[in-house]
PDB file of C-alpha atoms in Angstrom:
ATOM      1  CA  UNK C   1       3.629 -19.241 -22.193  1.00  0.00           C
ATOM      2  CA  UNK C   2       3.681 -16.034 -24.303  1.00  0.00           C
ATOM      3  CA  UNK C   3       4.730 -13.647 -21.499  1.00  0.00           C
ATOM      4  CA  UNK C   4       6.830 -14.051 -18.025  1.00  0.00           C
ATOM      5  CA  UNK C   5       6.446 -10.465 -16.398  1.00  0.00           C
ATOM      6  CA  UNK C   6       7.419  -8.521 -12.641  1.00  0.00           C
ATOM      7  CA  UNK C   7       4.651  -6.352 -12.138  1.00  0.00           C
ATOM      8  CA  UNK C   8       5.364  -4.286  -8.755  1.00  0.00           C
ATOM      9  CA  UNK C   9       5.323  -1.106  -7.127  1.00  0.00           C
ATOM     10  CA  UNK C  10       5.717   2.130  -9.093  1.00  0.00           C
ATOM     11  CA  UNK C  11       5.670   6.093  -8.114  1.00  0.00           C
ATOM     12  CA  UNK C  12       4.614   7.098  -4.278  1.00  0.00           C
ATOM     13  CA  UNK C  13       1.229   8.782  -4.778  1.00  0.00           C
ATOM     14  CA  UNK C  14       1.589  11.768  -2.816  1.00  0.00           C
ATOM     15  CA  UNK C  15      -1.035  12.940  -0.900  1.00  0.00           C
ATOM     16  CA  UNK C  16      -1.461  16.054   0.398  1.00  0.00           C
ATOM     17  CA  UNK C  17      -0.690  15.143   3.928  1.00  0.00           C
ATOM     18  CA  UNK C  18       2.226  13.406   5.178  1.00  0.00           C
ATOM     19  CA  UNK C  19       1.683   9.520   5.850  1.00  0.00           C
ATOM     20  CA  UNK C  20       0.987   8.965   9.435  1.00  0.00           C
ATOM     21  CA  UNK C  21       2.745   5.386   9.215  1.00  0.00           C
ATOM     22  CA  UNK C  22       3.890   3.018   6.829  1.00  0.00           C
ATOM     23  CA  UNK C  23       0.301   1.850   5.986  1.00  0.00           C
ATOM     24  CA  UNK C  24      -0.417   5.118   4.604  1.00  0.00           C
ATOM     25  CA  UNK C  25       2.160   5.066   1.599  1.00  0.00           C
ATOM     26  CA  UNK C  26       0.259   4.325  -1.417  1.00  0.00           C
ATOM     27  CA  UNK C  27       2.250   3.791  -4.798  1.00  0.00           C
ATOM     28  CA  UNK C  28       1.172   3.137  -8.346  1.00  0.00           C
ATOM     29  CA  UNK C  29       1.416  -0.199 -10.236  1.00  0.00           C
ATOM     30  CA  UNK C  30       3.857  -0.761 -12.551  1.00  0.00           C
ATOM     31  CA  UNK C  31       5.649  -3.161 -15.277  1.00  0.00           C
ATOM     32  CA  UNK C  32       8.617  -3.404 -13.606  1.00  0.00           C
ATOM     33  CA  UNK C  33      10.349  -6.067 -16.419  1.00  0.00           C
ATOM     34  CA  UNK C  34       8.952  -9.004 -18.494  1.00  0.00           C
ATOM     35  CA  UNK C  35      10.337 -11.689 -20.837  1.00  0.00           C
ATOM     36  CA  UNK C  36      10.393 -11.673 -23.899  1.00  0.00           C
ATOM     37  CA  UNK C  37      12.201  -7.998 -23.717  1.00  0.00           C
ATOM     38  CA  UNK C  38      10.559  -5.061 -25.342  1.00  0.00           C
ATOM     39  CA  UNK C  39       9.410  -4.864 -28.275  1.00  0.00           C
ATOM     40  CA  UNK C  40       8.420  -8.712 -27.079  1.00  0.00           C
ATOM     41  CA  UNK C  41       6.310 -10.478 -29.100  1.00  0.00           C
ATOM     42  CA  UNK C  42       5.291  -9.807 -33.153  1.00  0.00           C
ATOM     43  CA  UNK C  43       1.472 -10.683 -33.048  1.00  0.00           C
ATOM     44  CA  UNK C  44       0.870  -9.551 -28.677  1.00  0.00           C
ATOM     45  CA  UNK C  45       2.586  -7.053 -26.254  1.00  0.00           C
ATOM     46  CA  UNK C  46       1.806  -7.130 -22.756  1.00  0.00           C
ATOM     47  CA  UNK C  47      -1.477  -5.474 -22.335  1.00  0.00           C
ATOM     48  CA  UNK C  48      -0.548  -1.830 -20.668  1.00  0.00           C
ATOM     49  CA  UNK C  49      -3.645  -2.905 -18.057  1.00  0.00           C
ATOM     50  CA  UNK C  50      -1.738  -5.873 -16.468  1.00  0.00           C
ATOM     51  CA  UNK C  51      -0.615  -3.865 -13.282  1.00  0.00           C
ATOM     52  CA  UNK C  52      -3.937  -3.183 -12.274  1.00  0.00           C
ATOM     53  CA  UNK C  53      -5.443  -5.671 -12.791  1.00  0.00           C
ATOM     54  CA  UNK C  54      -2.437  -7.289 -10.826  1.00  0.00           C
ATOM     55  CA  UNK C  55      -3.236  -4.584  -7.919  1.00  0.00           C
ATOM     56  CA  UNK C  56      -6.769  -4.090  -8.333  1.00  0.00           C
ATOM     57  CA  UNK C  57      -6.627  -2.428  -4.922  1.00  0.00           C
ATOM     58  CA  UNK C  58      -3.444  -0.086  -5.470  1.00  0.00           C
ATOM     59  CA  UNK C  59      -0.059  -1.090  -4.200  1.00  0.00           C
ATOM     60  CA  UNK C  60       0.799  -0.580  -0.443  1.00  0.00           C
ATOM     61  CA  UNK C  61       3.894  -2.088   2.052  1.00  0.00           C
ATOM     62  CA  UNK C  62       3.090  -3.845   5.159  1.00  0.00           C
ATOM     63  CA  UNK C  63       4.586  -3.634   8.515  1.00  0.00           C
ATOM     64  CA  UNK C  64       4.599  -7.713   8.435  1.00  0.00           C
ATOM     65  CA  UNK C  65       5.151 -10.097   5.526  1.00  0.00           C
ATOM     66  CA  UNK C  66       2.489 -12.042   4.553  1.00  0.00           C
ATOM     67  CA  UNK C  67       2.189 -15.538   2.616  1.00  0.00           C
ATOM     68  CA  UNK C  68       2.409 -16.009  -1.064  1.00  0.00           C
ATOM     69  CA  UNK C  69      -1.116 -15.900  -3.349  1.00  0.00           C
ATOM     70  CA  UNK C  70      -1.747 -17.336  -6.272  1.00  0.00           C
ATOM     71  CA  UNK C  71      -4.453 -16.216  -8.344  1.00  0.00           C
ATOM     72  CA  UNK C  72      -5.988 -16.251 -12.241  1.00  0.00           C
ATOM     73  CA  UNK C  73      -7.850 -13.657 -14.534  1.00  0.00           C
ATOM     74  CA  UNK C  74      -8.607 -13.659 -17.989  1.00  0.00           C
ATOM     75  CA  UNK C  75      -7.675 -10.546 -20.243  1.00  0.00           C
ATOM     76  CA  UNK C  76      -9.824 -10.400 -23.861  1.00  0.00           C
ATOM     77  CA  UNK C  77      -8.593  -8.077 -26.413  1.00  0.00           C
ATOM     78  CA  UNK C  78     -10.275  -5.907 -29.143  1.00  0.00           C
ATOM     79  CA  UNK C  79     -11.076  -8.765 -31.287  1.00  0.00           C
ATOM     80  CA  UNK C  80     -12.070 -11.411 -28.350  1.00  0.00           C
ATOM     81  CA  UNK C  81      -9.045 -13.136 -28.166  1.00  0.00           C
ATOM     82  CA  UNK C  82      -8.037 -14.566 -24.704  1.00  0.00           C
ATOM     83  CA  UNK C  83      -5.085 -14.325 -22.192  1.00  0.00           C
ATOM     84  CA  UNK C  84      -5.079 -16.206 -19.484  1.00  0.00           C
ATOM     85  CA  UNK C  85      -2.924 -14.994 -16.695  1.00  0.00           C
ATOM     86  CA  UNK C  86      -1.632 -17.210 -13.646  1.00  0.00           C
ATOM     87  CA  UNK C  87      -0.438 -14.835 -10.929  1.00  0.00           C
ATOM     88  CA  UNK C  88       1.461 -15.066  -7.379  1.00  0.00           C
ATOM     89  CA  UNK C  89       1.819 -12.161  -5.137  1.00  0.00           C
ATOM     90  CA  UNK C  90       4.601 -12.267  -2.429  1.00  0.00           C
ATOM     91  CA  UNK C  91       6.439  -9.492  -0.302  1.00  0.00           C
ATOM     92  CA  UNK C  92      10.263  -8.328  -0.333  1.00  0.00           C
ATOM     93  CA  UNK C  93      11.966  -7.006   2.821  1.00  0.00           C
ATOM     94  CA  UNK C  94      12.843  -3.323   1.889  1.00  0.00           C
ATOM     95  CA  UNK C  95      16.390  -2.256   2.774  1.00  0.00           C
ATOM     96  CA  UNK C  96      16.127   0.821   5.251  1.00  0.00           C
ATOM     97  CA  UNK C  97      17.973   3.135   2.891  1.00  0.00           C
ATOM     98  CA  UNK C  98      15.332   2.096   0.144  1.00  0.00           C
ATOM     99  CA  UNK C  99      12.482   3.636   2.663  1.00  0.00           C
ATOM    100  CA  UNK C 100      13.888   6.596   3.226  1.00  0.00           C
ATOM    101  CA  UNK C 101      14.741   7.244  -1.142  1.00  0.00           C
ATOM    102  CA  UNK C 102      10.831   6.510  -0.834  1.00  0.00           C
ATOM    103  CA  UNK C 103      10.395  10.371   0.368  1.00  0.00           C
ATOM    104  CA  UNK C 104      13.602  11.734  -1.432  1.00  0.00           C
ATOM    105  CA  UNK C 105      12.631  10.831  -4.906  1.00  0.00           C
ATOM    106  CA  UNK C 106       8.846  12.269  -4.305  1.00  0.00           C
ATOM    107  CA  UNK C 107      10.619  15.883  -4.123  1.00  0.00           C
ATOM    108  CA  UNK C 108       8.438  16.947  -2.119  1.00  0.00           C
ATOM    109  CA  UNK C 109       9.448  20.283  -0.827  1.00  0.00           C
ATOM    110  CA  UNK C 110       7.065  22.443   1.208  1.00  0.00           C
ATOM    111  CA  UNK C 111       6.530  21.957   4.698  1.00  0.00           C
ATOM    112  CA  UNK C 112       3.656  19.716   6.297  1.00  0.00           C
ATOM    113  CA  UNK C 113       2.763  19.662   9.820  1.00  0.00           C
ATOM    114  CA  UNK C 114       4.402  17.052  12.096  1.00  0.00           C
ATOM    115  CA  UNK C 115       6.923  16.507   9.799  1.00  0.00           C
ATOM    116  CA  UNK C 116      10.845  16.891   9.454  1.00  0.00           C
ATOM    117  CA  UNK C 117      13.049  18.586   7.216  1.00  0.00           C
ATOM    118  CA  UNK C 118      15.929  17.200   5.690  1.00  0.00           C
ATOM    119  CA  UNK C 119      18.345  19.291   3.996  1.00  0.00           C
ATOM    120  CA  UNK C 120      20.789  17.816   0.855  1.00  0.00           C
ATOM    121  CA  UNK C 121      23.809  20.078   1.624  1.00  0.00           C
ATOM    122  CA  UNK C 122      24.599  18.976   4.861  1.00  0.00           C
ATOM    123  CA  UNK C 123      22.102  16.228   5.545  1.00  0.00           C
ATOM    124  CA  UNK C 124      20.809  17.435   9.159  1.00  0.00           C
ATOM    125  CA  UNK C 125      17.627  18.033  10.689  1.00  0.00           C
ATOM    126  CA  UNK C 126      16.556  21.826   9.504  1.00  0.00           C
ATOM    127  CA  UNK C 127      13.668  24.004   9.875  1.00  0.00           C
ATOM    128  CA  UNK C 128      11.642  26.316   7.502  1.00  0.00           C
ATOM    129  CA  UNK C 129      14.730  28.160   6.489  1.00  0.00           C
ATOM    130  CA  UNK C 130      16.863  26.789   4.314  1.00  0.00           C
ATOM    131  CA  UNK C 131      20.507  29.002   4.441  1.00  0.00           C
ATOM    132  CA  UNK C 132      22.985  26.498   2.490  1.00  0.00           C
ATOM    133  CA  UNK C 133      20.535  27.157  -0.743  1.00  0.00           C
ATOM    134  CA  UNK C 134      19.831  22.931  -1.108  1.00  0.00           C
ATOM    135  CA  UNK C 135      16.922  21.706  -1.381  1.00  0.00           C
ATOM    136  CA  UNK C 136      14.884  20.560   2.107  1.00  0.00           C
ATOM    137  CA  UNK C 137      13.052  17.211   1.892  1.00  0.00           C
ATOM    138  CA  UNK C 138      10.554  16.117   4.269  1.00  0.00           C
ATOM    139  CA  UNK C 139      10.243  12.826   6.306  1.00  0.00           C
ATOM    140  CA  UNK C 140       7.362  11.708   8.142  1.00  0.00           C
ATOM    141  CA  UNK C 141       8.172  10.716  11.680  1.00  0.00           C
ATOM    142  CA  UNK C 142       8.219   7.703  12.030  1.00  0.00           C
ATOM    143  CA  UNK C 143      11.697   8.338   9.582  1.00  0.00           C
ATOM    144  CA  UNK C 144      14.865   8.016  11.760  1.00  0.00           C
ATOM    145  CA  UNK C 145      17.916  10.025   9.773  1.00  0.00           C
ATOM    146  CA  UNK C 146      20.247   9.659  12.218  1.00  0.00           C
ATOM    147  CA  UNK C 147      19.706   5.596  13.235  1.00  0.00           C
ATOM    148  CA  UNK C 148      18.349   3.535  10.665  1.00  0.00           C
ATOM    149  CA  UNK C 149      18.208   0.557  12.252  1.00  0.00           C
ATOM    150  CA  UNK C 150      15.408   2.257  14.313  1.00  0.00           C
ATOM    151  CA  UNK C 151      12.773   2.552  11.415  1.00  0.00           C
ATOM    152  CA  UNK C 152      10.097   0.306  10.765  1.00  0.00           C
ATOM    153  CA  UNK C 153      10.700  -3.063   8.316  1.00  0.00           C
ATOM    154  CA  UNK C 154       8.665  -2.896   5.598  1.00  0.00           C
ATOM    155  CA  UNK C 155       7.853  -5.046   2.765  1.00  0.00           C
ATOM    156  CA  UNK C 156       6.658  -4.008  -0.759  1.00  0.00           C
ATOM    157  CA  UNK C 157       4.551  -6.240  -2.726  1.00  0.00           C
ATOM    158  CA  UNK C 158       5.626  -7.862  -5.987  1.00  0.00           C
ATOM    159  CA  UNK C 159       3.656 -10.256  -8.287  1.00  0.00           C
ATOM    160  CA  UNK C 160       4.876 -12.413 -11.090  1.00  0.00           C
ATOM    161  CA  UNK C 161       2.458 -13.453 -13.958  1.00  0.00           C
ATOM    162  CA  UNK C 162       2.373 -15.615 -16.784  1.00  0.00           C
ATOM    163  CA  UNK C 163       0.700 -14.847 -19.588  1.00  0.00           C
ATOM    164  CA  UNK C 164      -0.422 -17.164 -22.535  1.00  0.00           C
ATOM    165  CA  UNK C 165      -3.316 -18.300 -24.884  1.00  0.00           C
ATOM    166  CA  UNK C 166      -3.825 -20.998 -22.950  1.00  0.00           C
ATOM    167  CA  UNK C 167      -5.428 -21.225 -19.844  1.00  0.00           C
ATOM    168  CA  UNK C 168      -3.274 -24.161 -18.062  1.00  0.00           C
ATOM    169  CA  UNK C 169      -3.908 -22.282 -14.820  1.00  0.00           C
ATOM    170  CA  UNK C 170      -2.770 -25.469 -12.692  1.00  0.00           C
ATOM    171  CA  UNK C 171       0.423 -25.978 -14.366  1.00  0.00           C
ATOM    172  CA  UNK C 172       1.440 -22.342 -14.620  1.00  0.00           C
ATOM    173  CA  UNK C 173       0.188 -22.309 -10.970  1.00  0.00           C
ATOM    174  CA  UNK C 174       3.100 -25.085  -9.833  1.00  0.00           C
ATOM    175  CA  UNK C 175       5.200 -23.249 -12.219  1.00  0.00           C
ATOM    176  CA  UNK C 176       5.376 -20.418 -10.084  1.00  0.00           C
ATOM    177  CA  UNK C 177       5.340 -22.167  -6.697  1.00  0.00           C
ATOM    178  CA  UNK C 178       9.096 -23.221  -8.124  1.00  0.00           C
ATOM    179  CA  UNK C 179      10.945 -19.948  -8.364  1.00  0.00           C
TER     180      UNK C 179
END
């Protein structure tokens, strides 16, 4: 094994509407850590396409977890070398705090139908004007400020990969059934 890496979910893509529900939220793939440490390895790094090729269809939470996948694709390089790369895909329960910094750290700031405004001064419910000078943040609303216990569960996807010259896809495959 050349490469153990965390590939997960990155930036919310913000849309130009607010996200009706949870399904909605659509975030970028991203690198999130991998072993050997950066720089990594003399002759390979990780290839900068591994997260999308890990999340071919974009990264998005679910309302419900799902069960773990496994899966296999083969990365060449300029000069027709091969990676082989043994994958498994599973879901981690979000904290409720960690849904609602979802919408904080977009910065969003102007206001979309339907949806409420949250102001950083004096964290309350506000509307279009803004008199303590902080900046307003919206929440879709299906966002509870005031009870988080009442907001939906949601789990973000995470995949781990191996990543080596050889292709020992079985074996790398029971590997990751272990962790």
């Amino acid at each position: 094994v050349d490469y153990f890496t965390i590939v997960g979910r990155g930036k919310l893509i913000v849309s130009s509407s607010m996200p009706s529900s949870p399904k909605d939220l659509e975030f970028s793939p991203m690198l999130l850590d991998q072993f050997p440490k950066p720089p990594g390895l003399s002759d390979m790094e990780v290839p900068a396409q591994l997260p999308d090729f890990c999340f071919p269809n974009g990264v998005r939470v679910l309302e419900q977890p799902v069960p773990p996948t496994y899966f296999h694709f083969v990365l060449t390089d300029f000069s027709g070398t091969a990676l082989y790369v043994t994958c498994i895909h599973f879901y981690d329960k979000m904290d409720p705090i960690e849904v609602v910094n979802l919408f904080r750290a977009s910065g969003t700031s102007s206001p979309i139908g339907g949806a409420r405004m949250f102001d950083d001064n004096n964290d309350s419910d506000n509307n279009n004007n803004n008199s303590t000078g902080g900046k307003v943040k919206q929440f879709p609303d299906w966002i509870n400020l005031q009870d988080m216990s009442a907001n939906p569960v949601l789990y973000t996807p995470n995949c781990l990969c191996l990543i080596s010259h050889w292709g020992f896809f079985d074996i790398f495959k029971q590997f990751l059934s272990q962790i």
